[in-house]
CSV table of N, CA and C in Angstrom, one decimal:
chain,number,residue,atom,x,y,z
A,1113,MET,N,0.8,-1.0,0.0
A,1113,MET,CA,0.0,0.1,0.0
A,1113,MET,C,1.0,1.3,0.0
A,1114,ILE,N,0.5,2.2,-0.7
A,1114,ILE,CA,1.1,3.5,-0.7
A,1114,ILE,C,0.3,4.6,0.2
A,1115,GLY,N,0.7,5.1,1.0
A,1115,GLY,CA,0.0,6.2,1.8
A,1115,GLY,C,0.6,7.7,1.7
A,1116,ILE,N,0.1,8.5,2.0
A,1116,ILE,CA,0.4,9.9,2.4
A,1116,ILE,C,1.3,10.2,3.7
A,1117,PRO,N,2.5,10.4,3.7
A,1117,PRO,CA,3.3,10.4,5.0
A,1117,PRO,C,2.9,11.8,5.6
A,1118,LEU,N,2.4,11.9,7.0
A,1118,LEU,CA,2.4,13.0,7.8
A,1118,LEU,C,3.6,13.2,8.7
A,1119,SER,N,4.3,12.0,9.1
A,1119,SER,CA,5.4,12.0,9.9
A,1119,SER,C,6.4,10.9,9.2
A,1120,PRO,N,7.7,10.9,9.2
A,1120,PRO,CA,8.5,9.8,8.6
A,1120,PRO,C,8.9,8.9,9.8
A,1121,GLY,N,9.2,7.7,9.4
A,1121,GLY,CA,9.7,6.7,10.3
A,1121,GLY,C,9.8,5.3,9.6
A,1122,VAL,N,10.4,4.5,10.2
A,1122,VAL,CA,10.5,3.1,9.8
A,1122,VAL,C,10.3,2.2,11.0
A,1123,THR,N,9.3,1.3,10.8
A,1123,THR,CA,9.0,0.5,11.8
A,1123,THR,C,8.2,-0.9,11.4
A,1124,THR,N,8.3,-1.9,12.3
A,1124,THR,CA,7.6,-3.0,12.0
A,1124,THR,C,6.7,-3.3,13.5
A,1125,ALA,N,5.4,-3.6,13.5
A,1125,ALA,CA,4.7,-4.0,14.7
A,1125,ALA,C,3.6,-4.5,14.4
A,1126,PRO,N,3.1,-5.1,15.4
A,1126,PRO,CA,1.6,-5.8,15.2
A,1126,PRO,C,0.4,-4.7,15.2
A,1127,LEU,N,-0.5,-5.2,14.3
A,1127,LEU,CA,-1.5,-4.1,13.9
A,1127,LEU,C,-2.4,-4.0,15.1
A,1128,LEU,N,-2.9,-2.8,15.4
A,1128,LEU,CA,-4.1,-2.9,16.4
A,1128,LEU,C,-5.1,-1.8,15.4
A,1129,LEU,N,-6.1,-2.5,15.1
A,1129,LEU,CA,-7.1,-1.8,14.3
A,1129,LEU,C,-8.3,-1.3,15.3
A,1130,LEU,N,-8.5,-0.1,15.2
A,1130,LEU,CA,-9.5,0.5,16.3
A,1130,LEU,C,-10.9,0.5,15.5
A,1131,ASP,N,-11.9,0.2,16.2
A,1131,ASP,CA,-13.3,0.5,15.6
A,1131,ASP,C,-13.8,1.7,15.8
A,1132,GLU,N,-13.3,2.8,16.6
A,1132,GLU,CA,-14.0,4.1,16.8
A,1132,GLU,C,-12.5,4.8,17.0
A,1133,PRO,N,-12.9,6.2,16.3
A,1133,PRO,CA,-11.6,7.3,16.8
A,1133,PRO,C,-11.4,7.1,18.3
A,1134,LEU,N,-10.1,7.7,18.5
A,1134,LEU,CA,-9.8,7.8,20.1
A,1134,LEU,C,-9.2,9.3,20.3
A,1135,SER,N,-9.6,9.7,21.5
A,1135,SER,CA,-8.9,10.6,22.0
A,1135,SER,C,-7.8,10.4,22.8
A,1136,PHE,N,-6.6,10.8,22.7
A,1136,PHE,CA,-5.5,10.4,23.6
A,1136,PHE,C,-5.6,11.1,24.9
A,1137,TRP,N,-6.2,12.3,24.8
A,1137,TRP,CA,-6.4,13.2,26.1
A,1137,TRP,C,-7.7,12.5,26.7
A,1138,GLY,N,-7.5,12.0,27.9
A,1138,GLY,CA,-8.7,11.5,28.5
A,1138,GLY,C,-9.1,10.2,28.0
A,1139,GLY,N,-8.4,9.6,27.0
A,1139,GLY,CA,-8.9,8.4,26.5
A,1139,GLY,C,-7.9,7.1,26.4
A,1140,SER,N,-6.6,7.6,26.9
A,1140,SER,CA,-5.7,6.8,27.1
A,1140,SER,C,-4.5,7.2,28.0
A,1141,ASP,N,-4.0,6.0,28.6
A,1141,ASP,CA,-3.1,6.4,29.7
A,1141,ASP,C,-1.7,6.8,29.2
A,1142,VAL,N,-1.5,8.1,29.7
A,1142,VAL,CA,0.0,8.6,29.3
A,1142,VAL,C,1.1,7.7,29.6
A,1143,ALA,N,0.9,7.1,30.9
A,1143,ALA,CA,2.1,6.2,31.4
A,1143,ALA,C,2.2,4.8,30.8
A,1144,THR,N,1.1,4.3,30.3
A,1144,THR,CA,1.1,3.1,29.8
A,1144,THR,C,0.8,2.8,28.4
A,1145,GLY,N,0.1,3.6,27.9
A,1145,GLY,CA,-0.5,3.6,26.2
A,1145,GLY,C,-1.7,2.8,26.2
A,1146,GLU,N,-2.2,2.3,27.5
A,1146,GLU,CA,-3.6,1.7,27.4
A,1146,GLU,C,-4.8,2.7,27.2
A,1147,ILE,N,-5.7,2.1,26.5
A,1147,ILE,CA,-6.9,2.8,26.1
A,1147,ILE,C,-7.8,2.8,27.2
A,1148,THR,N,-8.2,3.9,27.7
A,1148,THR,CA,-8.9,4.0,29.2
A,1148,THR,C,-10.6,4.7,28.9
A,1149,ASP,N,-10.8,5.1,27.7
A,1149,ASP,CA,-12.0,5.5,27.5
A,1149,ASP,C,-13.0,4.5,27.9
A,1150,ALA,N,-13.8,4.8,28.6
A,1150,ALA,CA,-14.8,3.8,29.3
A,1150,ALA,C,-15.9,3.5,28.0
A,1151,ARG,N,-16.1,4.4,27.1
A,1151,ARG,CA,-16.9,4.1,25.9
A,1151,ARG,C,-16.3,3.5,25.0
A,1152,HIS,N,-15.0,3.2,24.8
A,1152,HIS,CA,-14.3,2.8,23.5
A,1152,HIS,C,-14.4,1.3,23.5
A,1153,PRO,N,-14.8,0.8,22.3
A,1153,PRO,CA,-14.7,-0.8,22.2
A,1153,PRO,C,-13.5,-1.5,22.7
A,1154,GLN,N,-12.4,-0.9,22.4
A,1154,GLN,CA,-11.4,-1.4,22.7
A,1154,GLN,C,-10.6,-1.0,24.0
A,1155,ARG,N,-11.4,-0.5,24.8
A,1155,ARG,CA,-10.8,-0.1,26.3
A,1155,ARG,C,-10.2,-1.3,26.9
A,1156,GLY,N,-9.2,-1.1,27.6
A,1156,GLY,CA,-8.3,-2.0,28.3
A,1156,GLY,C,-7.1,-2.5,27.3
A,1157,THR,N,-7.2,-2.2,26.1
A,1157,THR,CA,-6.4,-2.7,25.1
A,1157,THR,C,-5.0,-1.8,25.2
A,1158,SER,N,-3.7,-2.1,25.2
A,1158,SER,CA,-2.5,-1.2,25.1
A,1158,SER,C,-2.2,-1.0,23.5
A,1159,ALA,N,-2.1,0.4,23.2
A,1159,ALA,CA,-1.5,0.7,21.8
A,1159,ALA,C,0.0,0.7,21.8
A,1160,ALA,N,0.6,0.6,23.0
A,1160,ALA,CA,2.1,0.9,23.2
A,1160,ALA,C,2.6,-0.3,22.2
A,1161,GLY,N,3.5,0.0,21.3
A,1161,GLY,CA,4.4,-0.8,20.6
A,1161,GLY,C,3.6,-1.3,19.3
A,1162,ARG,N,2.4,-0.8,19.1
A,1162,ARG,CA,1.5,-1.5,18.1
A,1162,ARG,C,1.5,-0.5,16.9
A,1163,ALA,N,1.2,-1.0,15.7
A,1163,ALA,CA,0.7,0.0,14.7
A,1163,ALA,C,-0.7,0.2,14.7
A,1164,LEU,N,-1.0,1.3,15.2
A,1164,LEU,CA,-2.3,1.8,15.7
A,1164,LEU,C,-3.0,2.2,14.2
A,1165,ALA,N,-4.1,1.5,14.0
A,1165,ALA,CA,-4.9,2.1,12.7
A,1165,ALA,C,-6.2,2.6,13.1
A,1166,PHE,N,-6.5,3.7,13.0
A,1166,PHE,CA,-7.9,4.3,13.3
A,1166,PHE,C,-8.4,5.5,12.4
A,1167,ASP,N,-9.6,5.8,12.3
A,1167,ASP,CA,-10.1,6.8,11.4
A,1167,ASP,C,-9.4,8.4,11.6
A,1168,GLY,N,-9.3,8.6,13.0
A,1168,GLY,CA,-8.8,9.7,13.2
A,1168,GLY,C,-8.8,9.8,14.7
A,1169,SER,N,-8.4,11.2,15.2
A,1169,SER,CA,-8.6,11.4,16.5
A,1169,SER,C,-10.0,12.1,16.8
A,1170,ARG,N,-10.2,11.9,18.3
A,1170,ARG,CA,-11.5,12.7,18.6
A,1170,ARG,C,-11.3,13.5,19.8
A,1171,GLY,N,-11.9,14.9,19.9
A,1171,GLY,CA,-11.8,15.6,20.9
A,1171,GLY,C,-10.7,16.6,20.9
A,1172,SER,N,-10.2,16.8,22.0
A,1172,SER,CA,-9.2,17.9,22.3
A,1172,SER,C,-7.9,17.9,21.4
A,1173,SER,N,-7.5,19.3,21.3
A,1173,SER,CA,-6.1,19.4,20.8
A,1173,SER,C,-5.0,19.0,21.7
A,1174,SER,N,-5.4,18.9,23.0
A,1174,SER,CA,-4.5,18.4,24.0
A,1174,SER,C,-4.1,16.8,23.9
A,1175,SER,N,-4.9,16.3,22.8
A,1175,SER,CA,-4.2,14.9,22.5
A,1175,SER,C,-3.0,14.7,22.1
A,1176,SER,N,-2.4,15.9,21.4
A,1176,SER,CA,-1.2,15.8,20.9
A,1176,SER,C,0.0,15.9,22.0
A,1177,THR,N,-0.4,16.6,23.2
A,1177,THR,CA,0.7,16.6,24.2
A,1177,THR,C,0.6,15.2,24.7
A,1178,VAL,N,-0.6,14.6,25.0
A,1178,VAL,CA,-0.6,13.1,25.9
A,1178,VAL,C,0.1,12.1,24.8
A,1179,LEU,N,-0.1,12.2,23.3
A,1179,LEU,CA,0.7,11.2,22.7
A,1179,LEU,C,2.1,11.5,22.4
A,1180,ALA,N,2.6,12.8,22.4
A,1180,ALA,CA,4.0,13.2,22.3
A,1180,ALA,C,4.6,12.6,23.7
A,1181,GLU,N,3.9,12.7,24.7
A,1181,GLU,CA,4.7,12.3,26.1
A,1181,GLU,C,4.6,10.5,26.1
A,1182,GLN,N,3.6,10.1,25.5
A,1182,GLN,CA,3.6,8.7,25.3
A,1182,GLN,C,4.8,8.4,24.4
A,1183,ILE,N,5.2,9.1,23.3
A,1183,ILE,CA,6.1,8.8,22.4
A,1183,ILE,C,7.6,8.8,23.5
A,1184,ARG,N,7.6,9.9,24.2
A,1184,ARG,CA,8.9,10.2,24.9
A,1184,ARG,C,9.1,8.9,25.9
A,1185,ARG,N,8.0,8.4,26.6
A,1185,ARG,CA,8.2,7.5,27.7
A,1185,ARG,C,8.3,6.0,27.0
A,1186,GLY,N,8.2,5.8,25.5
A,1186,GLY,CA,8.3,4.8,24.9
A,1186,GLY,C,7.0,3.8,25.3
A,1187,VAL,N,5.7,4.6,25.4
A,1187,VAL,CA,4.5,3.7,25.6
A,1187,VAL,C,3.6,4.1,24.4
A,1188,ALA,N,4.1,4.7,23.2
A,1188,ALA,CA,3.1,5.1,22.2
A,1188,ALA,C,3.0,4.0,21.1
A,1189,PRO,N,2.2,4.1,20.4
A,1189,PRO,CA,2.1,3.3,19.0
A,1189,PRO,C,3.3,3.4,18.5
A,1190,ALA,N,3.9,2.3,17.8
A,1190,ALA,CA,5.1,2.2,17.0
A,1190,ALA,C,4.8,2.9,15.5
A,1191,ALA,N,3.8,3.0,15.3
A,1191,ALA,CA,3.2,3.6,14.0
A,1191,ALA,C,1.8,3.9,14.0
A,1192,ILE,N,1.3,5.0,13.2
A,1192,ILE,CA,-0.2,5.4,13.2
A,1192,ILE,C,-0.5,5.1,11.8
A,1193,LEU,N,-1.6,4.6,11.3
A,1193,LEU,CA,-2.2,4.5,10.2
A,1193,LEU,C,-3.5,5.2,10.3
A,1194,LEU,N,-3.8,6.1,9.4
A,1194,LEU,CA,-5.0,7.0,9.5
A,1194,LEU,C,-5.9,7.0,8.3
A,1195,ARG,N,-7.1,6.9,8.4
A,1195,ARG,CA,-8.2,6.9,7.2
A,1195,ARG,C,-8.2,8.3,6.5
A,1196,ARG,N,-7.9,9.4,7.5
A,1196,ARG,CA,-8.2,10.7,7.0
A,1196,ARG,C,-7.0,11.3,7.8
A,1197,PRO,N,-6.5,12.5,7.1
A,1197,PRO,CA,-5.6,13.3,7.7
A,1197,PRO,C,-5.9,13.8,9.1
A,1198,ASP,N,-4.9,13.9,10.1
A,1198,ASP,CA,-5.2,14.3,11.4
A,1198,ASP,C,-4.1,15.2,11.9
A,1199,ALA,N,-4.3,16.6,12.0
A,1199,ALA,CA,-3.5,17.3,12.5
A,1199,ALA,C,-2.9,17.2,13.9
A,1200,ILE,N,-4.0,16.8,14.7
A,1200,ILE,CA,-3.5,16.7,16.1
A,1200,ILE,C,-2.5,15.4,16.2
A,1201,VAL,N,-2.7,14.2,15.5
A,1201,VAL,CA,-1.8,13.1,15.8
A,1201,VAL,C,-0.5,13.4,15.0
A,1202,ALA,N,-0.6,14.0,13.9
A,1202,ALA,CA,0.8,14.5,13.3
A,1202,ALA,C,1.6,15.4,14.0
A,1203,LEU,N,0.9,16.4,14.4
A,1203,LEU,CA,1.6,17.3,15.5
A,1203,LEU,C,2.4,16.7,16.4
A,1204,ALA,N,1.8,15.6,17.3
A,1204,ALA,CA,2.2,15.0,18.3
A,1204,ALA,C,3.6,14.3,17.8
A,1205,ALA,N,3.5,13.6,16.6
A,1205,ALA,CA,4.9,12.8,16.1
A,1205,ALA,C,5.8,13.8,15.7
A,1206,ILE,N,5.5,15.0,15.0
A,1206,ILE,CA,6.5,15.9,14.6
A,1206,ILE,C,7.0,16.5,15.9
A,1207,VAL,N,6.5,17.1,16.8
A,1207,VAL,CA,7.0,17.5,18.0
A,1207,VAL,C,7.9,16.5,18.7
A,1208,ALA,N,7.6,15.3,18.8
A,1208,ALA,CA,8.5,14.0,19.6
A,1208,ALA,C,9.7,13.9,18.6
A,1209,ARG,N,9.4,14.1,17.5
A,1209,ARG,CA,10.8,13.9,16.5
A,1209,ARG,C,11.7,15.0,16.8
A,1210,GLU,N,11.1,16.4,16.9
A,1210,GLU,CA,12.0,17.3,17.0
A,1210,GLU,C,12.6,17.4,18.5
A,1211,LEU,N,11.9,17.2,19.5
A,1211,LEU,CA,12.3,17.3,20.9
A,1211,LEU,C,13.1,16.1,21.2
A,1212,TYR,N,12.6,14.8,20.8
A,1212,TYR,CA,13.1,13.8,21.5
A,1212,TYR,C,13.8,12.8,20.4
A,1213,ALA,N,13.9,13.3,19.4
A,1213,ALA,CA,14.5,12.6,18.2
A,1213,ALA,C,14.1,11.0,18.3
A,1214,ILE,N,12.9,10.9,18.4
A,1214,ILE,CA,12.1,9.6,18.2
A,1214,ILE,C,11.1,9.8,17.2
A,1215,GLU,N,11.2,9.0,16.2
A,1215,GLU,CA,10.3,8.9,15.0
A,1215,GLU,C,9.2,7.7,15.2
A,1216,VAL,N,7.7,8.3,15.1
A,1216,VAL,CA,6.7,7.5,15.1
A,1216,VAL,C,6.1,7.8,13.6
A,1217,PRO,N,6.3,6.9,12.7
A,1217,PRO,CA,5.7,7.2,11.4
A,1217,PRO,C,3.9,7.5,11.5
A,1218,VAL,N,3.6,8.3,10.9
A,1218,VAL,CA,2.2,8.5,10.9
A,1218,VAL,C,1.7,8.6,9.2
A,1219,VAL,N,0.9,7.8,8.7
A,1219,VAL,CA,0.6,7.8,7.5
A,1219,VAL,C,-1.1,7.8,7.1
A,1220,VAL,N,-1.4,8.4,6.4
A,1220,VAL,CA,-3.0,8.3,5.9
A,1220,VAL,C,-3.0,7.4,4.6
A,1221,LEU,N,-4.0,6.5,4.9
A,1221,LEU,CA,-4.1,5.4,3.7
A,1221,LEU,C,-5.4,5.9,3.0
A,1222,SER,N,-5.7,5.5,1.8
A,1222,SER,CA,-6.7,5.8,1.0
A,1222,SER,C,-7.9,5.1,1.7
A,1223,ALA,N,-9.0,5.4,1.3
A,1223,ALA,CA,-10.3,4.9,2.2
A,1223,ALA,C,-10.3,3.4,1.8
A,1224,GLY,N,-10.1,2.9,0.6
A,1224,GLY,CA,-10.2,1.6,0.3
A,1224,GLY,C,-9.1,0.7,0.8
A,1225,ASP,N,-7.9,1.4,1.0
A,1225,ASP,CA,-6.8,0.7,1.5
A,1225,ASP,C,-7.0,0.6,3.1
A,1226,PHE,N,-7.5,1.5,3.6
A,1226,PHE,CA,-7.9,1.5,5.2
A,1226,PHE,C,-8.9,0.6,5.4
A,1227,ASP,N,-10.1,0.4,4.6
A,1227,ASP,CA,-11.0,-0.6,4.7
A,1227,ASP,C,-10.6,-1.9,4.5
A,1228,ALA,N,-9.6,-2.2,3.9
A,1228,ALA,CA,-8.9,-3.5,3.5
A,1228,ALA,C,-8.0,-4.1,4.5
A,1229,LEU,N,-7.8,-3.2,5.5
A,1229,LEU,CA,-6.9,-3.8,6.5
A,1229,LEU,C,-7.5,-4.9,7.3
A,1230,PRO,N,-6.7,-5.6,7.3
A,1230,PRO,CA,-7.1,-7.1,8.4
A,1230,PRO,C,-7.2,-6.6,9.9
A,1231,ARG,N,-7.8,-7.6,10.7
A,1231,ARG,CA,-8.0,-7.4,12.0
A,1231,ARG,C,-6.6,-7.7,12.6
A,1232,THR,N,-5.7,-8.5,12.0
A,1232,THR,CA,-4.6,-9.0,12.8
A,1232,THR,C,-3.5,-9.0,11.7
A,1233,GLY,N,-2.2,-8.9,12.3
A,1233,GLY,CA,-1.1,-8.9,11.4
A,1233,GLY,C,-0.1,-8.1,11.8
A,1234,THR,N,1.0,-8.2,10.9
A,1234,THR,CA,2.1,-7.3,11.2
A,1234,THR,C,2.4,-6.4,10.2
A,1235,VAL,N,2.6,-5.2,10.4
A,1235,VAL,CA,2.6,-4.0,9.7
A,1235,VAL,C,4.1,-3.6,9.6
A,1236,THR,N,4.7,-3.2,8.4
A,1236,THR,CA,5.9,-2.7,8.1
A,1236,THR,C,5.5,-1.4,7.5
A,1237,VAL,N,5.9,-0.3,8.2
A,1237,VAL,CA,5.9,1.0,7.8
A,1237,VAL,C,7.2,1.8,7.4
A,1238,ALA,N,7.4,2.2,6.1
A,1238,ALA,CA,8.4,2.9,5.6
A,1238,ALA,C,8.2,4.3,5.2
A,1239,ALA,N,8.2,5.2,6.0
A,1239,ALA,CA,7.8,6.8,5.7
A,1239,ALA,C,8.9,7.6,5.7
A,1240,THR,N,9.0,8.6,4.4
A,1240,THR,CA,9.9,9.6,4.5
A,1240,THR,C,9.2,10.7,4.4
A,1241,ASP,N,9.5,12.0,4.4
A,1241,ASP,CA,8.8,13.2,4.2
A,1241,ASP,C,8.1,13.3,3.1
A,1242,GLU,N,8.6,12.5,1.7
A,1242,GLU,CA,7.8,12.4,0.5
A,1242,GLU,C,6.9,11.5,0.2
A,1243,SER,N,7.1,10.1,0.7
A,1243,SER,CA,6.4,8.9,0.5
A,1243,SER,C,6.2,8.1,1.5
A,1244,ALA,N,5.5,7.1,1.4
A,1244,ALA,CA,5.1,6.1,2.7
A,1244,ALA,C,4.7,4.9,1.9
A,1245,GLU,N,5.2,3.8,2.4
A,1245,GLU,CA,4.9,2.6,1.9
A,1245,GLU,C,4.6,1.4,3.4
A,1246,VAL,N,3.3,0.7,3.1
A,1246,VAL,CA,2.9,0.1,4.1
A,1246,VAL,C,2.6,-1.3,3.7
A,1247,ARG,N,3.3,-2.3,4.2
A,1247,ARG,CA,3.2,-3.8,3.8
A,1247,ARG,C,2.5,-4.4,5.1
A,1248,ILE,N,1.5,-5.3,4.8
A,1248,ILE,CA,0.9,-6.1,5.8
A,1248,ILE,C,1.6,-7.6,5.7
A,1249,GLU,N,1.7,-8.2,6.6
A,1249,GLU,CA,2.2,-9.5,6.7
A,1249,GLU,C,1.3,-10.3,7.9
A,1250,GLU,N,1.3,-11.6,7.6
A,1250,GLU,CA,0.4,-12.5,8.4
A,1250,GLU,C,-0.8,-12.2,8.7
A,1251,ALA,N,-1.7,-11.5,7.6
A,1251,ALA,CA,-2.8,-10.9,7.7
A,1251,ALA,C,-3.9,-11.8,8.3
A,1252,GLY,N,-4.8,-11.4,9.2
A,1252,GLY,CA,-6.0,-12.2,9.4
A,1252,GLY,C,-7.3,-11.6,8.7
A,1253,ARG,N,-8.3,-12.2,8.8
A,1253,ARG,CA,-9.4,-11.8,8.4
A,1253,ARG,C,-10.3,-10.9,9.2
A,1254,ARG,N,-10.7,-9.8,8.5
A,1254,ARG,CA,-11.7,-8.8,9.3
A,1254,ARG,C,-13.0,-9.1,9.6
């Protein structure tokens, strides 16, 4: 899959496909990366070290602060795949890259590619400032 890079980086990680958007501010634990939003279908699941795929963020622009802090602490997603561009998520990755020299690739997939993501699998993301490639291995059925 070819995507649109919002932040560069290279990583391989297990896929975590969310059923609904997520607010990092109030919806995830800054110290662990666990989804804590009581209304979220994946509450209790940790996004730490996973290739997190979701439509986009929900809620406050303060989510950038929480996600950037998770990146600093090493409990953030290893990569983020989005269905639509999301400035809040991209800002967190860009700030973490500049302040902490830690890259978390953020890539926007086409609606068709996003909808074709499997429920499980291993994702390899290779994103530069100009291009992004996403490969799925060991894919399960959605």
